[in-house]
Amino acid sequence: MSEIFDELRAALWSVWHRRWLAIAVAWGVCMMGWLVVSLIPNTYESKARVYVDVQDVLSKQLGIAGDGKEEITRVRQTLSSAKNLEKVVTSTRLGEGITERGSLDAAIAELEKKVKVTSEQDNLFEITAEISRGDLSDAENAVLARDVVQKLLDILREEHVIGSRTGISTAIGDLDRQLDERKLELEQAEQRRLAFESQYPDLIGGSDSLSNKVQQARTEVRNVDADLAAAESGLAAIASQLANTPRTLAGGPQATGPRAALQQAQTQLAELRSRGLTDSHPDVVATTKQVAILARQAAAAGDDAGGTPNPAYASLIAIRSERQATVEALQARRAALQSNSAALMASQASEPAVAAEANRISRDYDVLRQNYEKLLQDREALRTRGQVENKASQFRFDIIQQPGVPRNAAAPNRPLLLLGVLIAGIGAGIASAYALSQLKSSFATPQKLERAFDLPVIGSISLTISDAARTLERQRLKQFAGACGGLVAMLVILLAIEFVSVGTMA
């Protein structure tokens, strides 16, 4: 610990012994540093805050609203693009005197470092521009910073509010041109399909459709066979029932023919006998002969002997006719289906190349039709969106903070730099004095001499000065204090100038 203390005391003595060198170096470093600080141009910063409203209820109801967060991200990323920065350079004082493309690209690259678009929240972001051109005054730099931010806001409004509608109109025009081309191709494909189908009607829809038709014909034949079997069974049942049903019924007020006359005569004979007349009575004898004659006539006539028509028999006849007609129709349909199925199978087996051509034509037509319908739907959706955005834009930009002309420089921090130069100058002076002391072969203390030569030091002689020398030393101390005070005073003057210049900046 004592060695460290001795080294520190020796270092302080060495620096103090060469204090004029230290103060001279400090003055030189400070003057150079303060000059450099004074040449650094002030940087003025202007900013604006923009709020983006993505709540568009009408567009959401129509199903045409996009993702608001993605749109905000796209706006933030493209606002500081090279294309937009070129517009800023050419429309502000940044582009004055630029005639070559290389100079313009350099100005754009420099401005890209000075412009920042940062997101504060999901719907809020900040636009910041820093300008520090040495060929312009502080007031001009401040105004230029404001103009750069204002131009970026104008670009934002033009490209993402007005430009979105222009983009939709352009997209609709492109879709119209594509629709015209697809429509022409679709009409040509339809003409080819119609010509092919007129030549090969069995192959309408391609070989896949032909196979489906064959399968469908077989299914229909099976269904017709089942229906025909059921109809024939029903017809047989009706025929059996009809065979067991008489055509007429005996008696009745509307009965006619031999049988009806026989029944009337028998009734008359029974009535005569009921009156007590005997068989020998002339009326009974005559009626009995009539009954015998009519009985022989009725027996000879059989079923056609007369009587009341049987309604059940007539109904069964009508049902039998209907079912017989159904059976005949089903038989005719089965024959037609079998003929059609045979023709389809023959076409499928005998013309494979034609079937392949039918497939290709049908496939091309379906693809073109689907593409045309999709383009048509896209165009209508864009047209609806454009009509909605003509009344209420999907994204509304509200400027929360307008860009203003900054009154104070954002950089550099001159007071801090001036103080740092003073500290650096003092440090440089102390370091130079100490470094010079290390180059001289002298020893500040006896202990250091003893350690250097590893020999005992018997004693040391103190410095004895006269009164005149002491007076001169005091005078030099005052001069040194004045030099140090002058350095501090110079710093205070520079700080005062800095504060006054900031306060008087237009």
XYZ file of C-alpha atoms in Angstrom:
506
model
C 0.000 0.000 0.000
C 2.845 2.348 0.807
C 4.416 1.641 -2.581
C 1.206 2.566 -4.328
C 1.009 5.767 -2.308
C 4.606 6.579 -3.176
C 3.944 5.986 -6.873
C 0.895 8.218 -6.772
C 2.795 10.977 -4.988
C 5.622 10.657 -7.473
C 3.222 10.913 -10.392
C 1.559 13.996 -8.946
C 4.960 15.618 -8.355
C 6.007 14.833 -11.904
C 2.858 16.373 -13.347
C 3.066 19.404 -11.065
C 6.698 19.876 -11.900
C 5.709 20.082 -15.578
C 2.402 21.892 -15.059
C 3.072 24.498 -17.732
C 3.394 21.777 -20.313
C 0.143 20.225 -19.105
C -1.784 23.516 -19.246
C -0.373 24.280 -22.695
C -1.442 20.890 -24.030
C -4.850 21.324 -22.384
C -5.319 24.716 -24.060
C -4.294 23.322 -27.429
C -6.565 20.294 -27.205
C -9.518 22.358 -25.946
C -9.185 24.988 -28.639
C -9.002 22.353 -31.348
C -11.894 20.393 -29.865
C -14.094 23.433 -29.388
C -13.408 24.464 -32.961
C -14.468 21.031 -34.204
C -17.629 21.149 -32.066
C -18.504 24.568 -33.428
C -18.203 23.260 -36.996
C -20.646 20.410 -36.412
C -23.943 21.465 -38.049
C -27.071 21.395 -35.933
C -29.521 18.590 -36.633
C -33.199 19.569 -36.531
C -35.882 16.964 -36.131
C -39.498 17.235 -37.169
C -42.081 14.562 -36.525
C -45.717 13.718 -37.176
C -47.982 11.091 -35.657
C -50.590 9.357 -37.820
C -53.540 7.237 -36.692
C -54.976 4.691 -39.121
C -58.629 3.707 -38.710
C -59.368 0.265 -40.162
C -62.898 -0.145 -38.786
C -64.976 -0.228 -41.974
C -68.286 -1.869 -41.062
C -69.801 -1.722 -44.561
C -66.832 -3.415 -46.211
C -66.843 -6.144 -43.582
C -70.537 -6.797 -44.134
C -69.938 -7.119 -47.865
C -67.009 -9.440 -47.246
C -64.495 -7.282 -49.129
C -62.479 -5.827 -46.259
C -58.818 -6.763 -46.109
C -56.572 -7.335 -43.109
C -56.081 -3.937 -41.442
C -52.862 -4.859 -39.637
C -51.240 -6.094 -42.826
C -52.249 -2.876 -44.592
C -50.768 -0.737 -41.796
C -47.529 -2.724 -41.933
C -47.392 -2.298 -45.704
C -47.971 1.444 -45.398
C -45.234 1.787 -42.813
C -42.734 -0.193 -44.877
C -43.432 1.404 -48.245
C -43.639 4.998 -47.006
C -39.845 5.233 -46.628
C -39.140 3.380 -49.882
C -36.664 4.735 -52.405
C -39.478 5.679 -54.787
C -41.203 7.872 -52.221
C -37.920 9.356 -50.953
C -37.076 10.360 -54.527
C -40.329 12.332 -54.629
C -39.332 14.027 -51.361
C -35.874 14.949 -52.661
C -37.121 16.333 -55.965
C -39.901 18.389 -54.365
C -37.869 20.003 -51.526
C -34.635 21.918 -51.171
C -32.801 18.619 -50.891
C -32.914 18.374 -54.674
C -31.508 21.834 -55.425
C -28.524 21.648 -57.739
C -28.893 17.919 -58.424
C -28.756 17.213 -62.159
C -27.215 13.746 -62.367
C -28.706 10.413 -61.415
C -25.733 9.488 -59.268
C -26.108 12.599 -57.146
C -29.837 11.937 -56.813
C -29.209 8.363 -55.645
C -26.678 9.624 -53.109
C -29.189 12.153 -51.776
C -31.859 9.441 -51.526
C -29.465 7.148 -49.636
C -28.553 9.960 -47.254
C -32.206 10.843 -46.665
C -33.042 7.190 -46.014
C -30.746 7.316 -42.990
C -32.477 10.433 -41.707
C -36.119 9.326 -42.124
C -37.718 6.882 -39.694
C -41.240 5.452 -39.646
C -41.819 3.712 -36.317
C -44.920 2.011 -34.953
C -46.109 3.097 -31.524
C -49.285 0.987 -31.418
C -51.260 -1.242 -33.772
C -52.992 1.751 -35.381
C -50.525 4.557 -34.577
C -47.134 5.254 -36.103
C -44.692 8.160 -36.131
C -42.834 9.767 -39.032
C -39.538 11.455 -38.105
C -37.046 13.358 -40.287
C -33.629 14.752 -39.221
C -31.932 17.410 -41.355
C -28.394 18.753 -40.789
C -27.040 20.303 -43.957
C -23.912 22.382 -43.512
C -24.719 24.664 -46.461
C -27.969 25.817 -44.826
C -28.605 27.929 -41.779
C -30.246 26.564 -38.650
C -33.567 28.152 -39.556
C -33.429 26.671 -43.067
C -32.591 23.222 -41.717
C -35.530 23.388 -39.326
C -37.935 24.397 -42.098
C -36.534 21.702 -44.393
C -37.116 19.033 -41.741
C -40.749 20.128 -41.516
C -41.108 20.091 -45.307
C -39.731 16.551 -45.584
C -42.262 15.178 -43.066
C -45.093 17.121 -44.700
C -44.194 15.711 -48.117
C -44.234 12.185 -46.690
C -47.720 12.845 -45.318
C -48.836 14.079 -48.735
C -47.455 10.915 -50.354
C -49.225 8.823 -47.732
C -52.537 10.519 -48.491
C -52.121 10.292 -52.261
C -50.962 6.692 -52.529
C -53.010 5.004 -49.823
C -56.269 6.950 -49.885
C -56.653 8.319 -53.408
C -54.244 5.797 -54.899
C -56.192 2.823 -53.550
C -59.213 3.827 -55.657
C -57.013 4.310 -58.717
C -55.519 0.883 -58.081
C -58.977 -0.669 -57.933
C -59.968 0.998 -61.219
C -56.775 -0.265 -62.860
C -57.391 -3.773 -61.535
C -60.958 -3.716 -62.876
C -59.657 -2.658 -66.294
C -57.145 -5.519 -66.301
C -59.882 -7.966 -65.352
C -62.089 -6.638 -68.155
C -59.338 -7.289 -70.679
C -58.767 -10.778 -69.325
C -62.494 -11.456 -69.398
C -62.685 -10.437 -73.052
C -59.847 -12.812 -73.898
C -61.369 -15.669 -71.887
C -64.776 -15.021 -73.419
C -63.368 -15.358 -76.927
C -61.561 -18.580 -76.017
C -64.710 -19.924 -74.337
C -66.825 -19.194 -77.412
C -64.317 -20.968 -79.657
C -64.243 -23.983 -77.341
C -68.034 -24.052 -77.271
C -68.180 -24.023 -81.064
C -65.760 -26.957 -81.206
C -67.815 -28.825 -78.619
C -71.100 -28.237 -80.470
C -69.592 -29.318 -83.801
C -68.227 -32.495 -82.251
C -71.499 -33.294 -80.484
C -73.463 -32.817 -83.675
C -71.193 -35.377 -85.364
C -71.046 -37.785 -82.404
C -74.185 -37.262 -80.320
C -73.494 -40.410 -78.303
C -70.209 -38.977 -77.021
C -71.576 -35.752 -75.581
C -69.529 -35.062 -72.481
C -66.619 -37.385 -73.358
C -65.911 -41.048 -72.675
C -66.496 -40.588 -68.986
C -69.943 -39.287 -69.768
C -70.439 -42.204 -72.207
C -69.596 -44.706 -69.479
C -71.976 -42.946 -67.149
C -74.660 -43.106 -69.827
C -74.083 -46.855 -70.307
C -74.280 -47.446 -66.590
C -77.356 -45.270 -66.354
C -79.013 -47.168 -69.235
C -78.319 -50.486 -67.526
C -79.755 -49.185 -64.299
C -82.857 -47.959 -66.102
C -83.277 -51.349 -67.820
C -83.121 -53.076 -64.463
C -85.624 -50.648 -63.020
C -87.968 -51.138 -66.018
C -87.655 -54.944 -65.686
C -88.670 -54.709 -62.063
C -91.599 -52.432 -62.899
C -92.638 -54.714 -65.768
C -92.593 -57.803 -63.564
C -94.759 -56.023 -61.013
C -97.167 -54.826 -63.742
C -97.471 -58.306 -65.278
C -98.118 -59.792 -61.851
C -100.850 -57.231 -61.244
C -102.389 -57.935 -64.683
C -102.477 -61.676 -63.982
C -104.177 -61.076 -60.634
C -106.840 -58.910 -62.269
C -107.432 -61.497 -65.003
C -107.906 -64.233 -62.373
C -110.300 -62.066 -60.418
C -112.201 -61.120 -63.574
C -112.704 -64.794 -64.524
C -114.489 -65.425 -61.233
C -116.782 -62.387 -61.476
C -120.197 -62.642 -63.343
C -121.070 -60.037 -65.899
C -124.685 -59.592 -64.711
C -126.760 -60.053 -61.619
C -130.202 -61.678 -61.577
C -133.225 -59.447 -60.734
C -133.372 -55.846 -60.143
C -135.642 -53.139 -61.491
C -133.498 -52.692 -64.590
C -133.289 -56.454 -65.437
C -134.037 -57.471 -69.081
C -133.915 -60.637 -71.239
C -135.313 -64.219 -70.843
C -134.095 -64.649 -67.345
C -135.736 -61.444 -66.150
C -139.025 -62.482 -67.893
C -138.761 -65.907 -66.295
C -138.367 -64.418 -62.888
C -141.352 -62.126 -63.480
C -143.517 -65.063 -64.648
C -142.550 -67.126 -61.628
C -143.454 -64.233 -59.391
C -146.859 -63.915 -61.113
C -147.502 -67.694 -60.749
C -146.685 -67.537 -57.047
C -149.077 -64.660 -56.626
C -151.931 -66.585 -58.331
C -151.409 -69.561 -56.108
C -151.295 -67.375 -53.074
C -154.812 -66.239 -53.940
C -156.007 -69.848 -53.587
C -156.328 -70.698 -57.251
C -155.828 -74.332 -58.149
C -153.589 -75.734 -60.838
C -156.591 -76.329 -63.031
C -157.484 -72.672 -62.994
C -157.039 -71.250 -66.495
C -154.817 -68.365 -65.309
C -152.592 -70.740 -63.396
C -152.409 -73.154 -66.368
C -151.472 -70.304 -68.772
C -148.876 -68.861 -66.403
C -147.372 -72.312 -65.841
C -146.959 -72.813 -69.601
C -145.320 -69.373 -69.865
C -142.880 -70.190 -67.073
C -141.891 -73.433 -68.825
C -141.292 -71.655 -72.117
C -139.229 -68.890 -70.490
C -137.226 -71.431 -68.538
C -136.237 -73.186 -71.789
C -135.280 -69.792 -73.330
C -133.184 -68.776 -70.306
C -131.391 -72.128 -70.318
C -130.641 -71.777 -74.017
C -129.327 -68.170 -73.607
C -126.895 -69.037 -70.763
C -124.943 -65.955 -69.504
C -126.617 -63.748 -72.052
C -130.007 -64.600 -70.655
C -130.126 -61.026 -69.278
C -130.172 -59.468 -65.846
C -128.728 -56.408 -64.112
C -125.115 -55.444 -65.252
C -122.496 -56.265 -62.559
C -120.597 -53.014 -61.619
C -117.705 -54.974 -60.121
C -117.155 -56.722 -63.445
C -117.102 -53.401 -65.318
C -114.598 -51.965 -62.823
C -112.323 -55.003 -63.189
C -112.451 -54.649 -66.969
C -111.274 -51.016 -66.708
C -108.460 -51.964 -64.323
C -107.362 -54.792 -66.597
C -107.220 -52.429 -69.587
C -105.162 -49.917 -67.640
C -102.701 -52.518 -66.405
C -102.416 -54.072 -69.803
C -101.555 -50.644 -71.262
C -98.923 -50.179 -68.532
C -97.368 -53.548 -69.337
C -97.217 -52.710 -73.039
C -95.629 -49.283 -72.306
C -92.991 -50.830 -70.030
C -92.213 -53.462 -72.653
C -91.739 -50.752 -75.267
C -89.525 -48.705 -72.913
C -87.405 -51.756 -72.078
C -86.875 -52.447 -75.746
C -85.831 -48.818 -76.371
C -83.434 -48.798 -73.410
C -81.860 -52.064 -74.459
C -81.350 -50.703 -77.964
C -79.844 -47.447 -76.614
C -77.532 -49.334 -74.236
C -76.344 -51.573 -77.041
C -75.631 -48.527 -79.241
C -73.686 -46.791 -76.440
C -71.592 -49.875 -75.763
C -70.880 -50.208 -79.443
C -69.725 -46.556 -79.606
C -67.550 -46.999 -76.544
C -65.848 -50.098 -77.924
C -65.463 -49.150 -81.571
C -64.208 -45.497 -81.389
C -61.639 -45.027 -78.559
C -59.821 -42.197 -80.371
C -63.054 -40.298 -80.831
C -63.860 -40.845 -77.160
C -60.444 -39.439 -76.181
C -61.084 -36.394 -78.362
C -64.457 -35.981 -76.680
C -62.720 -36.051 -73.292
C -60.228 -33.396 -74.331
C -62.875 -31.074 -75.774
C -65.095 -31.465 -72.721
C -62.179 -30.915 -70.323
C -60.927 -27.790 -72.139
C -64.398 -26.333 -72.197
C -64.943 -26.954 -68.455
C -61.593 -25.365 -67.514
C -62.223 -22.274 -69.636
C -65.738 -21.907 -68.252
C -64.544 -22.170 -64.629
C -61.774 -19.616 -65.206
C -64.197 -17.235 -66.876
C -66.706 -17.509 -64.014
C -63.959 -16.929 -61.419
C -62.678 -13.824 -63.216
C -66.238 -12.571 -63.460
C -66.753 -12.988 -59.708
C -63.441 -11.226 -58.963
C -64.392 -8.288 -61.166
C -67.777 -7.886 -59.488
C -66.166 -8.051 -56.036
C -63.630 -5.354 -56.992
C -66.344 -3.209 -58.550
C -68.418 -3.441 -55.376
C -65.382 -2.585 -53.270
C -64.600 0.415 -55.440
C -68.176 1.686 -55.108
C -67.970 1.323 -51.330
C -64.622 3.105 -51.102
C -65.926 5.985 -53.232
C -68.285 6.804 -50.361
C -66.165 5.767 -47.388
C -62.533 4.777 -47.713
C -61.649 1.491 -46.107
C -58.657 3.120 -44.380
C -58.840 6.619 -42.946
C -55.650 8.443 -42.004
C -55.957 10.935 -39.157
C -52.948 13.145 -38.411
C -52.671 13.299 -34.621
C -49.591 15.550 -34.587
C -48.893 17.906 -37.458
C -45.231 18.404 -38.425
C -43.872 21.672 -37.096
C -40.708 23.739 -37.439
C -38.432 22.672 -34.548
C -37.053 25.530 -32.464
C -34.290 23.555 -30.774
C -31.699 21.332 -32.376
C -32.094 17.624 -31.723
C -28.349 17.065 -32.100
C -25.560 17.565 -31.298
C -25.662 18.227 -27.545
C -23.141 21.054 -27.665
C -22.985 21.848 -23.934
C -22.145 18.251 -23.185
C -19.624 18.134 -26.046
C -17.956 21.376 -24.885
C -17.655 20.030 -21.354
C -16.318 16.762 -22.714
C -13.656 18.623 -24.726
C -12.550 20.439 -21.550
C -12.235 17.172 -19.662
C -10.400 15.596 -22.574
C -8.005 18.570 -22.784
C -7.181 18.434 -19.071
C -6.674 14.689 -19.327
C -4.413 15.130 -22.359
C -2.336 17.725 -20.525
C -1.897 15.539 -17.446
C -1.046 12.534 -19.617
C 1.561 14.465 -21.621
C 3.248 15.780 -18.468
C 3.359 12.332 -16.906
C 4.659 10.757 -20.128
C 7.482 13.318 -20.333
C 8.426 12.619 -16.729
C 8.784 8.943 -17.570
C 11.230 9.795 -20.353
C 13.535 11.845 -18.042
C 16.028 9.904 -15.857
C 15.098 11.611 -12.594
C 13.583 10.274 -9.387
C 10.871 12.046 -7.473
C 11.550 10.295 -4.124
C 14.530 8.591 -2.430
C 12.587 5.366 -2.206
C 12.186 5.246 -5.969
C 15.945 5.801 -6.378
C 16.664 3.028 -3.893
C 14.350 0.578 -5.705
C 15.809 1.503 -9.084
C 19.493 0.800 -8.116
C 18.872 -1.652 -5.276
C 21.272 0.334 -3.136
C 20.599 2.011 0.179
C 20.071 5.776 0.075
C 21.857 7.427 2.975
C 19.911 10.665 2.857
C 18.302 13.405 0.770
C 18.796 17.179 0.664
C 15.715 19.369 0.732
C 15.333 22.251 -1.715
C 16.099 25.583 -0.193
C 15.059 28.691 -2.083
C 15.573 32.368 -1.426
C 12.895 35.001 -0.857
C 13.244 36.291 -4.385
C 12.819 32.816 -5.765
C 9.812 32.253 -3.500
C 8.242 35.502 -4.758
C 8.834 34.434 -8.323
C 7.260 31.053 -7.584
C 4.134 32.697 -6.170
C 3.880 34.864 -9.249
C 4.130 31.826 -11.486
C 1.437 30.079 -9.434
C -0.877 33.010 -10.013
C -0.144 32.876 -13.713
C -0.873 29.140 -13.735
C -4.145 29.676 -11.876
C -5.038 32.375 -14.394
C -4.336 29.988 -17.264
C -6.558 27.347 -15.661
C -9.237 29.928 -14.923
C -9.050 31.201 -18.475
C -9.708 27.710 -19.720
C -12.803 27.427 -17.547
C -13.895 30.949 -18.488
C -13.581 30.067 -22.149
C -15.906 27.101 -21.558
C -18.431 29.341 -19.805
C -18.318 31.850 -22.663
C -18.880 29.127 -25.245
C -21.818 27.731 -23.255
C -23.343 31.198 -22.998
C -22.962 31.704 -26.735
C -24.610 28.348 -27.358
C -27.626 29.119 -25.171
C -28.030 32.585 -26.670
C -27.858 31.232 -30.231
C -30.471 28.590 -29.430
C -32.777 31.198 -27.933
C -32.481 33.518 -30.933
C -32.940 30.847 -33.652
C -35.811 31.784 -35.928
